[in-house]
Coordinates of C-alpha atoms and ligand atoms in Angstrom, one line a residue:
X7 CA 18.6 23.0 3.6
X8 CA 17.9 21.0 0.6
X9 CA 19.0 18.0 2.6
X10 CA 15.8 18.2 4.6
X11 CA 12.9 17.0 1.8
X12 CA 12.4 13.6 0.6
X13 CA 10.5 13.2 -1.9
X14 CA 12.0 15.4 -3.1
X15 CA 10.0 18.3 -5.1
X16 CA 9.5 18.8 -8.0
X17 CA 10.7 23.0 -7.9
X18 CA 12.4 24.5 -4.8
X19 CA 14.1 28.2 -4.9
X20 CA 15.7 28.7 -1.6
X21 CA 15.7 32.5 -0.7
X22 CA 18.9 33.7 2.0
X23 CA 17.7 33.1 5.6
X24 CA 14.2 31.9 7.7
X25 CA 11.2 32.5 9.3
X26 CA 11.0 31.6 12.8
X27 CA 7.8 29.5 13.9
X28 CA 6.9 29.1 17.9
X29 CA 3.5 28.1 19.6
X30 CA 0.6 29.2 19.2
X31 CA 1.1 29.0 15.6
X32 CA -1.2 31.6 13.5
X33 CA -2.7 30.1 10.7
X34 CA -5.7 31.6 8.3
X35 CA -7.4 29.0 6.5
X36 CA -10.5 28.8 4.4
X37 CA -13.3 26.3 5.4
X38 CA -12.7 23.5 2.4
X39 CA -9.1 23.2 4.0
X40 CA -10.0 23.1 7.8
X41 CA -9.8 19.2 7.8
X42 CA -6.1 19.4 6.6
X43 CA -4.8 22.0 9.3
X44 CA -7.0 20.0 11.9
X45 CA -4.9 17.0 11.3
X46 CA -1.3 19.4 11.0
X47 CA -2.5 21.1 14.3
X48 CA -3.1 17.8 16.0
X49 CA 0.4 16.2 14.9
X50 CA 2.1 19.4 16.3
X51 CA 0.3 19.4 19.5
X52 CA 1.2 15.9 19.7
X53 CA 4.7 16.3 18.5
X54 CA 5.7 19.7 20.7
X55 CA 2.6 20.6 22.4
X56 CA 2.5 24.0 20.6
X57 CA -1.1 25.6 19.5
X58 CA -2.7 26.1 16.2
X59 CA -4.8 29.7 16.8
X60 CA -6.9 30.2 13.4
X61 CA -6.7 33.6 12.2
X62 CA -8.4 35.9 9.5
X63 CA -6.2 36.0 6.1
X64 CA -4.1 39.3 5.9
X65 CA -3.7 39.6 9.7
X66 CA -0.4 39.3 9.4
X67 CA -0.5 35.3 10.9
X68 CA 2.6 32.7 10.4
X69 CA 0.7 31.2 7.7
X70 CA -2.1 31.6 5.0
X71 CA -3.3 28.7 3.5
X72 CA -6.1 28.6 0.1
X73 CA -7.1 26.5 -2.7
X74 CA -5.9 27.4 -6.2
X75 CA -8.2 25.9 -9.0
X76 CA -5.5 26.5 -11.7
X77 CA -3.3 23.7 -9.4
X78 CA -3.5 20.1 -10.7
X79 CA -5.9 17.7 -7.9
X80 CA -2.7 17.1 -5.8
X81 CA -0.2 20.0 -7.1
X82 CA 0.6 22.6 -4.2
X83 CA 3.1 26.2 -4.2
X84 CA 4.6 27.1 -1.0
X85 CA 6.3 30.2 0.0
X86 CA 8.2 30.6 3.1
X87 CA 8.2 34.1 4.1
X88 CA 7.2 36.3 6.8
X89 CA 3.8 35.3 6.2
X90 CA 4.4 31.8 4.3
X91 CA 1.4 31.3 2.0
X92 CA 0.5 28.0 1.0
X93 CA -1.8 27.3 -2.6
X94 CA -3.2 24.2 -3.2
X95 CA -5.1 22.1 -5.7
X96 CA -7.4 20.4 -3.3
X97 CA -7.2 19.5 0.8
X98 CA -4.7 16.9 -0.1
X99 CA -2.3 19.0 -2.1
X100 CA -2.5 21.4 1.2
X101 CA -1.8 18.2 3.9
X102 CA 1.3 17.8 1.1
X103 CA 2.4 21.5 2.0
X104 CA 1.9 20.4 5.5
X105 CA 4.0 17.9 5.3
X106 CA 6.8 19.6 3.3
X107 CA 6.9 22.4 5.8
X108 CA 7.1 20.1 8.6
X109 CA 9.9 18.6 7.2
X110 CA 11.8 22.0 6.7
X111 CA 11.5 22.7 10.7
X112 CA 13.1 20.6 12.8
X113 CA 12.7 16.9 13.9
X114 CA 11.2 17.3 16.9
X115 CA 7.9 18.1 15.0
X116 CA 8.1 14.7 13.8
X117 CA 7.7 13.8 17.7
X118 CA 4.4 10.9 18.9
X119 CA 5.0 12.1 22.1
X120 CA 5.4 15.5 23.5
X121 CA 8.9 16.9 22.4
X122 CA 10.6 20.2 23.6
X123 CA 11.2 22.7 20.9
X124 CA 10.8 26.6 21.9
X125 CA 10.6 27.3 18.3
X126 CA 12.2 26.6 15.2
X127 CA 13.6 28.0 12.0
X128 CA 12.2 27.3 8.1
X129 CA 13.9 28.1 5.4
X130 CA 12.9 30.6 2.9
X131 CA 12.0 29.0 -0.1
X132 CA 9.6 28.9 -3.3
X133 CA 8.0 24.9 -3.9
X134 CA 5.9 24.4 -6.8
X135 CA 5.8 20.5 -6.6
X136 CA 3.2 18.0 -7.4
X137 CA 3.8 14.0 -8.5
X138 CA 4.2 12.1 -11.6
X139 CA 1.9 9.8 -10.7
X140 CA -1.3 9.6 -9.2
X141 CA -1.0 5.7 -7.8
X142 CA 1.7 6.1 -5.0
X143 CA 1.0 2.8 -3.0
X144 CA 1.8 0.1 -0.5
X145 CA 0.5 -3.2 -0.1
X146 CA 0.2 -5.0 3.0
X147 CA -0.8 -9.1 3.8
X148 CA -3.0 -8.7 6.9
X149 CA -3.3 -12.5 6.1
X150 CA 0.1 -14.6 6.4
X151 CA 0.4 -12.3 9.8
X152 CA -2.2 -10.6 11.3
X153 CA -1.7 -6.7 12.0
X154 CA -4.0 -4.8 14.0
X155 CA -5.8 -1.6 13.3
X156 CA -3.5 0.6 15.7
X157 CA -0.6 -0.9 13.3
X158 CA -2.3 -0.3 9.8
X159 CA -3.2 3.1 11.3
X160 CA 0.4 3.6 12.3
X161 CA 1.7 2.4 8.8
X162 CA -1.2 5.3 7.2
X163 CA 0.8 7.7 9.0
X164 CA 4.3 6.9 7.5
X165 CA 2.9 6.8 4.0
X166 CA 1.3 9.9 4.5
X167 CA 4.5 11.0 5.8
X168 CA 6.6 10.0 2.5
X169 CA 3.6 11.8 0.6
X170 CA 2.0 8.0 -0.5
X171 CA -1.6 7.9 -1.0
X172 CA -2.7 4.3 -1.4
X173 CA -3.2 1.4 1.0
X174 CA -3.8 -1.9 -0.5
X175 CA -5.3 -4.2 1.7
X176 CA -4.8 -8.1 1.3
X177 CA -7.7 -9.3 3.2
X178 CA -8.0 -13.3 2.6
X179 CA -5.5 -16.1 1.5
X180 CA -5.0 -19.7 1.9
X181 CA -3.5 -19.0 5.4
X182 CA -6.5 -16.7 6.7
X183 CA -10.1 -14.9 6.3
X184 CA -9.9 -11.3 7.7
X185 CA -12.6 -9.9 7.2
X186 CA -16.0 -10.5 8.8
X187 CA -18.7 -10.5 6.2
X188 CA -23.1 -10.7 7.2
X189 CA -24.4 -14.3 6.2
X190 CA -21.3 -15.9 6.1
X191 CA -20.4 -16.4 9.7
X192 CA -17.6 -19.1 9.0
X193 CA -15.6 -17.2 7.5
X194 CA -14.3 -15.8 10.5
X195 CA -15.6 -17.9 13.2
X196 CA -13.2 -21.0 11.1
X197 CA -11.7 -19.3 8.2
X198 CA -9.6 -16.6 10.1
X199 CA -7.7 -19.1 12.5
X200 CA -5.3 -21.5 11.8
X201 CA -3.6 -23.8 14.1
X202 CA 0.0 -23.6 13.1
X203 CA 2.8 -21.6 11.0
X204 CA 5.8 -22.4 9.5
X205 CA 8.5 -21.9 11.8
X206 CA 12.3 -20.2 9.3
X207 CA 11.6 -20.5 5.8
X208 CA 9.2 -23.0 4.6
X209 CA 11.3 -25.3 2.5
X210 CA 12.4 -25.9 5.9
X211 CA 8.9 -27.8 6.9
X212 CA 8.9 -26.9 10.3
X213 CA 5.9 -25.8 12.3
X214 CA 5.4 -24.0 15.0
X215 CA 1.8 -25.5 16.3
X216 CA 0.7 -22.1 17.3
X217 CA -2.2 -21.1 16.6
X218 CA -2.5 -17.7 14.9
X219 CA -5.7 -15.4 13.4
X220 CA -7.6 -12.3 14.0
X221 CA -9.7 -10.4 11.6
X222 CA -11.2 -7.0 11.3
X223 CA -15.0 -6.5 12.1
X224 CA -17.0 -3.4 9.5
X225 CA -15.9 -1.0 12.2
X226 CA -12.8 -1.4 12.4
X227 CA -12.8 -0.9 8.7
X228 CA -14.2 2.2 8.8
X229 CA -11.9 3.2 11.3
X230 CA -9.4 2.5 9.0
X231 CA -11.0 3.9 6.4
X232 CA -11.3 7.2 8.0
X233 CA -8.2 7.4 9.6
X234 CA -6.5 7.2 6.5
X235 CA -9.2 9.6 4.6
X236 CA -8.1 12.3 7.4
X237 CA -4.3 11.7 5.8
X238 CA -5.2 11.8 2.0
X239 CA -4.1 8.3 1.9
X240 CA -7.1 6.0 0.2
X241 CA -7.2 2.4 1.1
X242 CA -8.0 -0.6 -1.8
X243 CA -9.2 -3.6 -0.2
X244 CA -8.6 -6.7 -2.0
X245 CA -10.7 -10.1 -2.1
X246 CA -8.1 -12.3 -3.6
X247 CA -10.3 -15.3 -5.5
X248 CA -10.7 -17.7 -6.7
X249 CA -7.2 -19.1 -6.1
X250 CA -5.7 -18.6 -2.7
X251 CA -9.0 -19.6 -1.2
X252 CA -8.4 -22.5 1.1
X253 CA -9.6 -20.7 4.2
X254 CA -12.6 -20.0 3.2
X255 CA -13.2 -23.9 1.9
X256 CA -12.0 -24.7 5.3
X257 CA -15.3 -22.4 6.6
X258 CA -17.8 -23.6 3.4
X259 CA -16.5 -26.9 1.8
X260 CA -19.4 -26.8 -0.6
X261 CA -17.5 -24.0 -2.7
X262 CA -14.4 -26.1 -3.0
X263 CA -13.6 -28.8 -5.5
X264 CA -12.7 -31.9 -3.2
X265 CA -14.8 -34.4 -0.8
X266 CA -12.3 -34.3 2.1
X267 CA -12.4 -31.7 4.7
X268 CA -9.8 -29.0 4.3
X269 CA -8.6 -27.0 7.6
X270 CA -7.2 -23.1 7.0
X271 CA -3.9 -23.6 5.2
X272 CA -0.6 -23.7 7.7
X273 CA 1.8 -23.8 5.5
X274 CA 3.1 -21.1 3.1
X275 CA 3.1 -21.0 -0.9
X276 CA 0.2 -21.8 -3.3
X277 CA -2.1 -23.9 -2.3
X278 CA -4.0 -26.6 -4.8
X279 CA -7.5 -25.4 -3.3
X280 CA -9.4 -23.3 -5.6
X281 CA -13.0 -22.4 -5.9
X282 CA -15.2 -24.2 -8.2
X283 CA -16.7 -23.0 -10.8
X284 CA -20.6 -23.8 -9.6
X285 CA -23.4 -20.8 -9.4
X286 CA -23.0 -20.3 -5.6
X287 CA -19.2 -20.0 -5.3
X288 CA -20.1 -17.0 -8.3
X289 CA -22.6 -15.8 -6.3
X290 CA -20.7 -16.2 -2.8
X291 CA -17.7 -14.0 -4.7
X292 CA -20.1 -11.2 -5.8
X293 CA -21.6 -11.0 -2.4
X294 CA -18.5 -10.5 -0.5
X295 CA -16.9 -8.4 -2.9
X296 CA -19.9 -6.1 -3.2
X297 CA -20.1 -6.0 0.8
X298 CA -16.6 -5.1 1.4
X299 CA -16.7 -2.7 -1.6
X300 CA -19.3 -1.0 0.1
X301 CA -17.1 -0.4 3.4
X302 CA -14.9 1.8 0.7
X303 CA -17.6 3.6 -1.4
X304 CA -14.8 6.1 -2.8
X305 CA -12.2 3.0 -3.7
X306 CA -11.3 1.3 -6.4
X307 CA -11.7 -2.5 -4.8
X308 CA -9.0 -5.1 -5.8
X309 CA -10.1 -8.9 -7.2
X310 CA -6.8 -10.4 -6.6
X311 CA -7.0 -13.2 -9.4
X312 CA -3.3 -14.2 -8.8
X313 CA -1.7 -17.5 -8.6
X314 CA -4.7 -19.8 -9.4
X315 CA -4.2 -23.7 -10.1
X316 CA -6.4 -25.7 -12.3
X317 CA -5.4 -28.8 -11.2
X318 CA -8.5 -29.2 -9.4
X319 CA -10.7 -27.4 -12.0
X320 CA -9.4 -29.9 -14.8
X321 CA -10.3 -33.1 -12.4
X322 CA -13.5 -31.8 -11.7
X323 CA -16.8 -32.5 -13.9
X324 CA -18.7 -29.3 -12.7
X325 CA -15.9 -27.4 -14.6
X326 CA -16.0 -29.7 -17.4
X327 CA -19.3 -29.0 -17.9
X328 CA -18.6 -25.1 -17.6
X329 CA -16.0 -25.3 -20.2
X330 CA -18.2 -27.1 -22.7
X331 CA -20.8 -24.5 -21.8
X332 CA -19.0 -21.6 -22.4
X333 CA -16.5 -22.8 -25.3
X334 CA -13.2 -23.1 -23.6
X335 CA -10.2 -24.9 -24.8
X336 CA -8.5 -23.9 -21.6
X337 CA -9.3 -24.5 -17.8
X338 CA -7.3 -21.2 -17.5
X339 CA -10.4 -19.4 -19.1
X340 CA -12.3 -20.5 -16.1
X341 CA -11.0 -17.7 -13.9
X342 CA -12.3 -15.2 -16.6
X343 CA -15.6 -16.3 -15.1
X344 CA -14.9 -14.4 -11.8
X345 CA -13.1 -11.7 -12.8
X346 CA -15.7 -10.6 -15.4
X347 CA -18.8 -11.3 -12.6
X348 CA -16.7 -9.4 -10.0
X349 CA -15.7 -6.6 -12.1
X350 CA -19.6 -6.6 -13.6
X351 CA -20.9 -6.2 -9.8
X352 CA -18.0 -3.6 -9.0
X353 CA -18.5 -1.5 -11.8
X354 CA -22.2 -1.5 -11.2
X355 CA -21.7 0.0 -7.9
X356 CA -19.4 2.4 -9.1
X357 CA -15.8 1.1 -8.1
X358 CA -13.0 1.1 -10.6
X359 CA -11.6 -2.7 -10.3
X360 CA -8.1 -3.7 -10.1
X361 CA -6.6 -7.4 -10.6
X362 CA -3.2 -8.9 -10.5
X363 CA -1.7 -9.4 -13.9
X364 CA -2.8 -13.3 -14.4
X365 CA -6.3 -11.7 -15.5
X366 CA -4.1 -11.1 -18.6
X367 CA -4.1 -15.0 -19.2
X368 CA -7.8 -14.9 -19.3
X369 CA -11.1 -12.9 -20.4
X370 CA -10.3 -9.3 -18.8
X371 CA -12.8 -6.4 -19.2
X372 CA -11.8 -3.1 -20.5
X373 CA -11.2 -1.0 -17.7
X374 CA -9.2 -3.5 -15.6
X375 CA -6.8 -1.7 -13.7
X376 CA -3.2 -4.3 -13.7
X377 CA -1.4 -4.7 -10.5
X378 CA 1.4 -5.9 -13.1
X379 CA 4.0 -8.0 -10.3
X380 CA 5.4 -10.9 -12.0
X381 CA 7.7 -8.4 -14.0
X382 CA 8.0 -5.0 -15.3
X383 CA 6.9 -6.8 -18.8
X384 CA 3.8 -7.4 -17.5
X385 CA 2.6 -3.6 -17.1
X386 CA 3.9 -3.1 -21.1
X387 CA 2.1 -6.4 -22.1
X388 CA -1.3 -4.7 -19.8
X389 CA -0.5 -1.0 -21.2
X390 CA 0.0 -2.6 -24.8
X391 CA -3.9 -4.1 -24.5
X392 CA -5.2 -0.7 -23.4
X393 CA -5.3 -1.3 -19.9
X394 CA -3.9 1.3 -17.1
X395 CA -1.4 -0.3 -14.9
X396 CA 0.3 -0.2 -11.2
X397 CA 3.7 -1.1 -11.3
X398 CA 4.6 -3.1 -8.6
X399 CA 7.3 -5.8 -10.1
X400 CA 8.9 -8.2 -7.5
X401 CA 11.9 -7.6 -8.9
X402 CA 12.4 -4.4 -6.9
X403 CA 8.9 -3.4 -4.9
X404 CA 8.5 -7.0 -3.2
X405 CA 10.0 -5.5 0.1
X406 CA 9.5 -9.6 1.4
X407 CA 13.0 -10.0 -0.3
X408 CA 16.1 -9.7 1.6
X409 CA 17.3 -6.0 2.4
X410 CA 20.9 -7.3 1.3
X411 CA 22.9 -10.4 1.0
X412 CA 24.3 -10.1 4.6
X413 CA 23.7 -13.6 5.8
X414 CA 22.7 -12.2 8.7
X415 CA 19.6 -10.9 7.1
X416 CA 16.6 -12.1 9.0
X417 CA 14.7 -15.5 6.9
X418 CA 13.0 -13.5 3.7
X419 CA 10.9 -14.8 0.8
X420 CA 13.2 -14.7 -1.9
X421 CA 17.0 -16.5 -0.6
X422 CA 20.2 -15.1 -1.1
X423 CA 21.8 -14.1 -3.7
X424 CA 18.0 -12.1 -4.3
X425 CA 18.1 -9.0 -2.5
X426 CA 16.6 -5.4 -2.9
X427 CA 18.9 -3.2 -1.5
X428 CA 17.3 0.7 -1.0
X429 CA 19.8 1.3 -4.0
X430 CA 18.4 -1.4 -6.2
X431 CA 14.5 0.3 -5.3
X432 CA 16.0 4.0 -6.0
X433 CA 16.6 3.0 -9.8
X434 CA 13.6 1.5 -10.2
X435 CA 11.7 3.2 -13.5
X436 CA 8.5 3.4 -12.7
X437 CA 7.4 3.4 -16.5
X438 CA 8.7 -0.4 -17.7
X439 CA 11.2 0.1 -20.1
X440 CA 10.1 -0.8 -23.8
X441 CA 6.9 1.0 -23.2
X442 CA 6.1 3.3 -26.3
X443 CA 5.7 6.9 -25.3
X444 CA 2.5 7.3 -26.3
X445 CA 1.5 4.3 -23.9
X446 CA 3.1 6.2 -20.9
X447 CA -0.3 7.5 -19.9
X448 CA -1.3 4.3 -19.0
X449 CA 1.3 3.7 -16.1
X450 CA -0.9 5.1 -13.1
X451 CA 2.1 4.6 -10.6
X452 CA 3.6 2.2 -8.8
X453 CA 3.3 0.7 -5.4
X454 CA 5.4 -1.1 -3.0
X455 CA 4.3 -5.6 -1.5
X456 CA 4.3 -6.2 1.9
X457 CA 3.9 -9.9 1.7
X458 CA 4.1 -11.0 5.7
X459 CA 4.8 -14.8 5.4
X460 CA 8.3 -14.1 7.2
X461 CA 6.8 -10.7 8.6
X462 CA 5.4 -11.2 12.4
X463 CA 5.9 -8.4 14.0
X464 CA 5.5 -4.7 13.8
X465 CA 9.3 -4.6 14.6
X466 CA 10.0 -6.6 11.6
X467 CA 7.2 -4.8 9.5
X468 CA 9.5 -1.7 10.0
X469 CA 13.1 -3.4 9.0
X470 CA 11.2 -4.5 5.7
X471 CA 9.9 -1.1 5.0
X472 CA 11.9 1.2 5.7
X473 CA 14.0 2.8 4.2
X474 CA 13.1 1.1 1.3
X475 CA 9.3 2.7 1.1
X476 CA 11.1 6.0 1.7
X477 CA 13.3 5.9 -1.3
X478 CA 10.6 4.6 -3.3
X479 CA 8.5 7.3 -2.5
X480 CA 10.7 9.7 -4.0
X481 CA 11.1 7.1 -7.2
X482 CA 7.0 7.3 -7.2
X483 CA 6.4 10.5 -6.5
X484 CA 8.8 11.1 -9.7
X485 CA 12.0 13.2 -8.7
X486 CA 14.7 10.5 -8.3
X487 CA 18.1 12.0 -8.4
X488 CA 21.3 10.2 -7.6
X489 CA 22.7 8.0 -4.8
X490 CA 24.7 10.7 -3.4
X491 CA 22.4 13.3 -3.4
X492 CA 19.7 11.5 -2.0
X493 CA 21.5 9.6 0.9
X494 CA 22.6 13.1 3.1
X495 CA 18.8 13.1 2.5
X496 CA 17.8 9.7 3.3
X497 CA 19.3 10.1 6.8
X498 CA 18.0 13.2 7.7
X499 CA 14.3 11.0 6.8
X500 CA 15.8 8.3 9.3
X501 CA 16.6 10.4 11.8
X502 CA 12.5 11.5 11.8
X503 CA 11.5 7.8 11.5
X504 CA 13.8 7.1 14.5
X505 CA 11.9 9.8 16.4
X506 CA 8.4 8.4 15.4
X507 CA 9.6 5.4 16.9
X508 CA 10.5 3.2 13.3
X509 CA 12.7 0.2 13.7
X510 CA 14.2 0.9 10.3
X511 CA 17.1 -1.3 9.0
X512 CA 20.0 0.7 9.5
X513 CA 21.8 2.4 6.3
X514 CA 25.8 0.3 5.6
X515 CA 28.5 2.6 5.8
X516 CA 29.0 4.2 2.7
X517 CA 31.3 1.9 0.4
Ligands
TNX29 C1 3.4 -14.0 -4.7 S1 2.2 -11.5 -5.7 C2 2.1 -13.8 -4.3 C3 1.8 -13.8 -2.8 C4 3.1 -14.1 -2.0 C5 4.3 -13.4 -2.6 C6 5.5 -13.6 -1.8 C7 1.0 -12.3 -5.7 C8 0.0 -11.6 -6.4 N1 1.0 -13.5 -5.1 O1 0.8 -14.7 -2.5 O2 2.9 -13.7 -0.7 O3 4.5 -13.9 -3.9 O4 6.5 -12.8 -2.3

């Protein structure tokens, strides 16, 4: 029976024998929790076509479920019995109880389209569970490749599934605007088309002179938004500047550095093409960040800040000027300029701000949360200056990288021999090693990259995820066990994913 949960929790007593569920299902619920049961009684309509019928508590229904103030914001207590009763610290402890349960019965519950299943058997057990860490993300490039909102909606549901809670949104690059924004009508009328992508791997230089783009209007963000609210999962858009901003010079040259037109980037990598440093690409930042913020008042909004060449900045007598201005030795200090303006307007709007760990190289405000990537060195260097940190190291969370060294892997980022097996992701330590214990509390969690460069279809999305977010979600959510034990485990969590429809990459026969 233990085979059937992943993550893993945290407790779980299994009692001899189960309960036996069938339609309608009789559940008593208090009103702060209605929201969660009204998504569970959907997915099992959905999944088996059986009914929810709310009951009054101690009518002897299949299930009771309550908040428990003494339980931490997303801690939950479960106990299968003839009446299971279900604790929680909050609604989304409760949809985690949901979840857990569902994956006790069988996998037809599991079912996006209407399974047969007269009724099925849970075991009877005792949870007390809750995570290590509160930041239990993925990321996703809705830039590089386009995804619609029926496929971020889609991937909501399998994080929810794995018990995740964070979206992070990548909405602008080089390659692509997504994101339409009032008074800046360029930006997606030029910025979020391009004519061409690289066709294979781009040290290749091919193209394929297709034209690619799309973007996502306020509604659709909402959408989003709310979709994902009604599955505990909270999404963190990011506006990634001032570096990876040639799309948006392509829409607005004038807050670019160079005379000649630009077009939206077509090739993959880092481009040159960086904002300046003037007052109205300042302003122009602040205004788009404070508008998309707004689309996610209960968010903490990501400024990006990665990967930003100076070239241009050192070349360019505005930012010369700037620099004498402000004192700096260093063109790098530039960026500072951005991410304190951004994280001042954030702030002032109530948003906790997040950056990649470059801000380190620069000014950085206290407060910063550090999206540490470029190693796991990165979050101790961030944690060591008082800052909280995401963990989300290439090394092992950049699920762009090949899922082995098979040369029959499809083209990834990274080439062979880099890979990041599911194995190499399940012994990930989510708190960097060399981090002094009483810096622990800084590590917020960890979250897994969906960089889409080689990613073009929702087919291919799946192979890079999965199962690679599934064993990282057990790694996240802080109950990593073995290899063995987890893989009789892992399967079972295929098996479901298979059902929903996931084109995982299969599991190699055990060596
Ligand atoms: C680095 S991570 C990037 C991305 C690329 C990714 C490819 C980061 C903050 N920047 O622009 O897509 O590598 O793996």
């Amino acid at each position: 029976m233990r085979t059937r949960l992943l993550p893993l929790p945290r407790s779980a007593e299994y009692q001899t024998g189960s309960v036996s569920w069938a339609s309608p299902l009789r559940v008593a619920v208090t009103d702060d929790l209605r929201g969660a049961v009204t998504t569970f009684a959907l997915d099992l309509k959905t999944a088996v076509g059986w009914d929810v019928a709310f009951v009054d508590a101690g009518t002897g229904g299949d299930l009771e479920i309550a908040l428990d103030p003494a339980l931490g914001p997303e801690e939950y207590r479960v106990v299968v019995d003839d009446v299971t009763v279900v604790t929680a610290g909050s609604p989304a402890g409760a949809s985690y109880a949901l979840t857990v349960l569902r994956q006790l019965g069988a996998v037809e519950l599991w079912s996006p389209t209407r399974s047969t299943l007269e009724r099925c058997e849970i075991a009877r057990v005792v949870i007390d569970d809750g995570p290590a860490f509160p930041w239990r993300g993925v990321h996703l490039d809705v830039v590089r490749h386009f995804f619609d909102v029926a496929s971020v909606c889609r991937l909501i549901d399998l994080l929810a599934a794995h018990r995740l809670n964070t979206l992070h949104l990548h909405l602008n690059d080089d390659q692509g605007w997504r994101v339409e924004i009032p008074g800046w009508p360029r930006l997606t009328d030029v910025g979020a088309w391009r004519r061409s992508s690289p066709v294979g791997h781009e040290d290749a230089a091919m193209d394929d002179n297709t034209p690619h783009g799309g973007y996502f209007t306020a509604d659709d963000l909402v959408h989003l938004r709310e979709h994902a609210a009604r599955r505990f999962v909270r999404i963190v858009p990011e506006i990634d500047l001032p570096g990876h901003a040639q799309a948006v010079i392509a829409a607005y040259p004038g807050l670019g550095n160079v005379e000649e037109p630009l077009e939206v980037w077509t090739r993959w990598g880092i481009s040159e093409h960086v904002l300046n440093v003037g007052a109205e690409a300042l302003a122009f930042a602040e205004d788009v960040i404070r508008y998309v913020a707004g689309l996610f008042p209960e968010s903490p909004v990501h400024i990006g800040g990665d990967e930003c060449p100076t070239s241009e900045w050192e070349r360019s007598p505005i930012a010369r000027h700037v620099m004498v201005e402000q004192g700096f030795g260093d063109a790098r200090q530039l960026q500072g300029l951005f991410t304190h303006r951004l994280s001042a307007a954030l702030r002032d709007e109530g948003h906790e701000v997040v950056a990649w760990d470059e801000v380190l190289d620069a000014r950085v405000d206290p407060g910063t949360v550090v999206c540490a990537w470029r190693s796991s060195s990165k979050g101790v260097e961030a944690a060591r200056r008082g800052l909280d940190v995401v963990m989300a190291p290439m090394q092992f969370l950049y699920f762009d990288w090949l899922n082995s060294v098979d040369p029959k892997e499809p083209t990834a980022q990274a080439p062979v021999p880099y890979a990041t097996t599911w194995q190499k992701v399940y012994g990930f330590s989510v708190v960097p090693p060399g981090l002094e214990s009483e810096l622990h509390h800084h590590v917020r969690g960890a979250q897994a990259q969906l960089w889409t460069e080689y990613i073009s279809t929702r087919d291919h999305l799946d192979y890079m995820a999965f199962p690679r977010v599934t064993v990282f979600s057990e790694v996240v959510w802080g109950t990593p066990t073995t290899l063995e034990d987890v893989r009789p485990r892992l399967e079972v969590q295929l098996d479901r994913l298979a059902i929903m429809g996931v084109r995982f990459r299969s599991l190699d026969p055990e060596a």
